[in-house]
Amino acid sequence: MKTLLFQTLSKRNRLLILGVGLVLVLVYFIPIWSISISAPQYPEGLGMQIWISKITGATPYDLKNINLLNHYIGMQEIVSESIPELLFMPYVLAYLIFGAFITELYPKVGMAILGIINLILVGLVGLSDFWRWEYNYGHNLNPEAPIIVEGMAYQPPLLGCKEMLNITACSYPSYGGMILGLSLVILVYILWDENRRKKSNVV
């Protein structure tokens, strides 16, 4: 494994990593996660999008209407400033992009492995923080809310759909999240391909 770490990447794999870095730039401009809400009073549905640095509604009035629903059941207002992670996530993404470009100057397999580790850590920490944020919003309810159902919590799902009273909430990765996942897949493929090259050279 030690030899593989310092093996020079093939030209194709170097271009793939460079491509990963360029595609990751798009994550600044598209949402990474999407939550949709359907309720009888909103038959057309409501949507909330989580970006690398902010939270918005799927339409200009969706987030306002979601916060209105939340008010009735005692949930806090959803604003970008309430999620500290959104303040430094743009810098984390910049670090990932910078690493991809540096690999062009130092094209070793170890850099691809570092990229895999970084993406896995970012994904695990991001999902963990997202779950914690959902838990806090769904459980820390205002005891003086207009609608109180004893023992009821309103934590949205981390992934998939969930029924909460007469509301259905669904949570899935958006385009930015898919790009992050695809980047990890590409880096894992590069590691597999370089390991295959190493074995073929030994033989």
Tab-separated table of C-alpha atoms in Angstrom:
chain	number	residue	atom	x	y	z
A	1	MET	CA	0.000	0.000	0.000
A	2	LYS	CA	2.895	2.331	0.785
A	3	THR	CA	4.205	1.998	-2.754
A	4	LEU	CA	0.758	2.701	-4.154
A	5	LEU	CA	0.531	5.946	-2.171
A	6	PHE	CA	3.424	7.466	-4.128
A	7	GLN	CA	2.529	5.949	-7.479
A	8	THR	CA	2.092	8.590	-10.165
A	9	LEU	CA	-1.464	8.850	-11.446
A	10	SER	CA	-2.115	8.011	-15.073
A	11	LYS	CA	-2.844	10.941	-17.365
A	12	ARG	CA	-6.493	9.883	-17.662
A	13	ASN	CA	-6.946	9.721	-13.894
A	14	ARG	CA	-5.265	13.093	-13.465
A	15	LEU	CA	-7.779	14.562	-15.900
A	16	LEU	CA	-10.618	12.850	-14.028
A	17	ILE	CA	-9.546	14.451	-10.751
A	18	LEU	CA	-9.196	17.821	-12.455
A	19	GLY	CA	-12.711	17.319	-13.809
A	20	VAL	CA	-13.955	16.533	-10.302
A	21	GLY	CA	-12.501	19.830	-9.077
A	22	LEU	CA	-14.167	21.778	-11.881
A	23	VAL	CA	-17.552	20.102	-11.378
A	24	LEU	CA	-17.413	20.728	-7.615
A	25	VAL	CA	-17.434	24.468	-8.386
A	26	LEU	CA	-21.057	23.998	-9.493
A	27	VAL	CA	-22.022	23.105	-5.923
A	28	TYR	CA	-21.721	26.797	-5.057
A	29	PHE	CA	-24.600	27.551	-7.425
A	30	ILE	CA	-27.051	24.678	-6.906
A	31	PRO	CA	-28.787	23.233	-3.809
A	32	ILE	CA	-27.264	20.179	-2.139
A	33	TRP	CA	-30.408	18.955	-0.359
A	34	SER	CA	-34.145	19.288	-0.857
A	35	ILE	CA	-37.089	18.866	1.526
A	36	SER	CA	-40.641	18.820	0.198
A	37	ILE	CA	-43.784	19.169	2.302
A	38	SER	CA	-47.342	18.350	1.330
A	39	ALA	CA	-50.326	19.318	3.469
A	40	PRO	CA	-54.092	19.708	2.836
A	41	GLN	CA	-53.853	23.498	3.120
A	42	TYR	CA	-51.062	23.503	0.516
A	43	PRO	CA	-52.168	20.971	-2.138
A	44	GLU	CA	-49.505	22.223	-4.559
A	45	GLY	CA	-46.859	21.379	-1.970
A	46	LEU	CA	-44.042	23.367	-0.415
A	47	GLY	CA	-40.323	22.985	-0.865
A	48	MET	CA	-37.167	23.940	1.009
A	49	GLN	CA	-33.676	23.838	-0.471
A	50	ILE	CA	-30.417	23.683	1.444
A	51	TRP	CA	-27.458	25.224	-0.347
A	52	ILE	CA	-23.802	25.253	0.626
A	53	SER	CA	-24.306	28.578	2.455
A	54	LYS	CA	-28.044	29.233	2.828
A	55	ILE	CA	-31.578	27.856	3.052
A	56	THR	CA	-34.269	28.980	0.620
A	57	GLY	CA	-37.749	27.995	-0.431
A	58	ALA	CA	-38.329	26.140	-3.675
A	59	THR	CA	-40.403	29.193	-4.660
A	60	PRO	CA	-40.128	32.745	-3.236
A	61	TYR	CA	-42.947	32.164	-0.713
A	62	ASP	CA	-42.367	28.527	0.260
A	63	LEU	CA	-40.036	29.154	3.187
A	64	LYS	CA	-42.407	31.803	4.583
A	65	ASN	CA	-45.309	29.336	4.398
A	66	ILE	CA	-43.228	26.536	5.952
A	67	ASN	CA	-42.348	28.827	8.861
A	68	LEU	CA	-46.048	29.664	9.211
A	69	LEU	CA	-46.869	25.959	9.513
A	70	ASN	CA	-44.021	25.529	11.984
A	71	HIS	CA	-45.347	28.396	14.114
A	72	TYR	CA	-48.682	26.639	14.661
A	73	ILE	CA	-47.024	23.462	15.947
A	74	GLY	CA	-44.364	25.278	17.977
A	75	MET	CA	-41.281	24.809	15.816
A	76	GLN	CA	-38.653	27.528	15.548
A	77	GLU	CA	-38.418	29.709	12.469
A	78	ILE	CA	-36.077	28.315	9.831
A	79	VAL	CA	-33.437	30.857	8.809
A	80	SER	CA	-29.979	30.378	7.352
A	81	GLU	CA	-28.351	32.071	10.346
A	82	SER	CA	-29.672	29.351	12.671
A	83	ILE	CA	-27.308	26.797	11.104
A	84	PRO	CA	-23.692	27.761	11.935
A	85	GLU	CA	-22.314	25.081	9.611
A	86	LEU	CA	-23.503	27.086	6.613
A	87	LEU	CA	-20.975	29.778	7.521
A	88	PHE	CA	-17.921	27.577	6.966
A	89	MET	CA	-19.188	25.003	4.454
A	90	PRO	CA	-18.172	27.231	1.484
A	91	TYR	CA	-14.590	27.099	2.792
A	92	VAL	CA	-14.742	23.318	3.170
A	93	LEU	CA	-15.865	23.047	-0.448
A	94	ALA	CA	-13.045	25.390	-1.502
A	95	TYR	CA	-10.584	23.086	0.289
A	96	LEU	CA	-11.900	20.077	-1.664
A	97	ILE	CA	-11.632	21.954	-4.966
A	98	PHE	CA	-8.140	23.201	-4.092
A	99	GLY	CA	-7.065	19.629	-3.334
A	100	ALA	CA	-8.232	18.479	-6.767
A	101	PHE	CA	-6.219	21.227	-8.490
A	102	ILE	CA	-3.120	20.572	-6.347
A	103	THR	CA	-3.251	16.945	-7.482
A	104	GLU	CA	-2.489	18.192	-10.989
A	105	LEU	CA	0.826	19.521	-9.611
A	106	TYR	CA	1.476	16.516	-7.353
A	107	PRO	CA	-0.238	13.640	-9.192
A	108	LYS	CA	0.138	10.828	-6.678
A	109	VAL	CA	-2.371	8.142	-5.679
A	110	GLY	CA	-2.081	9.350	-2.091
A	111	MET	CA	-3.773	12.602	-3.110
A	112	ALA	CA	-6.741	10.657	-4.483
A	113	ILE	CA	-6.925	8.698	-1.219
A	114	LEU	CA	-6.852	11.976	0.720
A	115	GLY	CA	-9.714	13.225	-1.441
A	116	ILE	CA	-11.734	10.077	-0.662
A	117	ILE	CA	-11.130	10.497	3.071
A	118	ASN	CA	-12.074	14.183	2.937
A	119	LEU	CA	-15.296	13.559	1.024
A	120	ILE	CA	-16.331	10.752	3.381
A	121	LEU	CA	-15.625	12.934	6.423
A	122	VAL	CA	-17.514	15.893	4.929
A	123	GLY	CA	-20.448	13.628	4.107
A	124	LEU	CA	-20.586	11.989	7.547
A	125	VAL	CA	-20.193	15.253	9.449
A	126	GLY	CA	-22.674	17.017	7.169
A	127	LEU	CA	-25.348	14.326	7.541
A	128	SER	CA	-24.742	14.143	11.299
A	129	ASP	CA	-25.154	17.906	11.677
A	130	PHE	CA	-28.215	17.864	9.427
A	131	TRP	CA	-29.831	15.139	11.572
A	132	ARG	CA	-28.994	17.078	14.758
A	133	TRP	CA	-30.498	20.239	13.280
A	134	GLU	CA	-33.670	18.346	12.290
A	135	TYR	CA	-33.875	16.770	15.739
A	136	ASN	CA	-33.616	20.113	17.512
A	137	TYR	CA	-36.229	21.717	15.284
A	138	GLY	CA	-38.598	18.775	15.590
A	139	HIS	CA	-38.306	18.245	19.358
A	140	ASN	CA	-37.626	21.651	20.933
A	141	LEU	CA	-41.181	22.932	20.580
A	142	ASN	CA	-42.806	26.033	21.999
A	143	PRO	CA	-45.065	24.865	24.880
A	144	GLU	CA	-47.442	27.739	24.110
A	145	ALA	CA	-47.934	26.827	20.435
A	146	PRO	CA	-51.499	27.075	19.045
A	147	ILE	CA	-51.491	23.329	18.236
A	148	ILE	CA	-50.061	20.913	20.785
A	149	VAL	CA	-50.255	17.135	20.430
A	150	GLU	CA	-48.980	15.422	23.566
A	151	GLY	CA	-45.872	13.327	22.883
A	152	MET	CA	-45.690	14.414	19.233
A	153	ALA	CA	-42.385	15.406	17.612
A	154	TYR	CA	-41.939	16.840	14.132
A	155	GLN	CA	-38.439	15.817	13.123
A	156	PRO	CA	-38.271	15.588	9.306
A	157	PRO	CA	-36.636	12.473	7.833
A	158	LEU	CA	-32.938	12.519	7.064
A	159	LEU	CA	-33.653	10.549	3.893
A	160	GLY	CA	-37.004	9.422	2.517
A	161	CYS	CA	-40.552	10.387	3.518
A	162	LYS	CA	-42.327	10.646	6.866
A	163	GLU	CA	-45.922	11.312	7.961
A	164	MET	CA	-46.388	13.885	10.721
A	165	LEU	CA	-50.068	14.466	11.570
A	166	ASN	CA	-51.558	15.603	8.242
A	167	ILE	CA	-48.176	16.633	6.820
A	168	THR	CA	-45.904	14.491	4.644
A	169	ALA	CA	-42.257	15.520	4.562
A	170	CYS	CA	-39.754	14.056	2.091
A	171	SER	CA	-35.996	14.640	2.167
A	172	TYR	CA	-33.574	13.794	-0.641
A	173	PRO	CA	-30.209	14.939	-2.038
A	174	SER	CA	-30.480	17.634	-4.673
A	175	TYR	CA	-28.132	18.187	-7.614
A	176	GLY	CA	-25.268	19.476	-5.479
A	177	GLY	CA	-25.467	16.472	-3.179
A	178	MET	CA	-25.477	14.163	-6.190
A	179	ILE	CA	-22.323	15.864	-7.512
A	180	LEU	CA	-20.579	15.318	-4.164
A	181	GLY	CA	-21.614	11.656	-4.205
A	182	LEU	CA	-20.509	11.203	-7.822
A	183	SER	CA	-17.154	12.818	-6.992
A	184	LEU	CA	-16.581	10.199	-4.305
A	185	VAL	CA	-17.482	7.404	-6.723
A	186	ILE	CA	-15.015	8.747	-9.312
A	187	LEU	CA	-12.191	8.951	-6.761
A	188	VAL	CA	-12.876	5.393	-5.570
A	189	TYR	CA	-12.791	4.251	-9.202
A	190	ILE	CA	-9.438	6.032	-9.682
A	191	LEU	CA	-8.006	4.264	-6.627
A	192	TRP	CA	-9.239	0.912	-7.956
A	193	ASP	CA	-7.803	1.629	-11.410
A	194	GLU	CA	-4.398	2.676	-10.033
A	195	ASN	CA	-4.258	-0.432	-7.848
A	196	ARG	CA	-5.065	-2.535	-10.918
A	197	ARG	CA	-2.281	-0.789	-12.859
A	198	LYS	CA	0.176	-1.446	-10.063
A	199	LYS	CA	-0.651	-5.162	-9.994
A	200	SER	CA	-0.394	-5.458	-13.775
A	201	ASN	CA	3.039	-3.795	-13.714
A	202	VAL	CA	4.238	-6.189	-11.026
A	203	VAL	CA	3.112	-9.149	-13.097
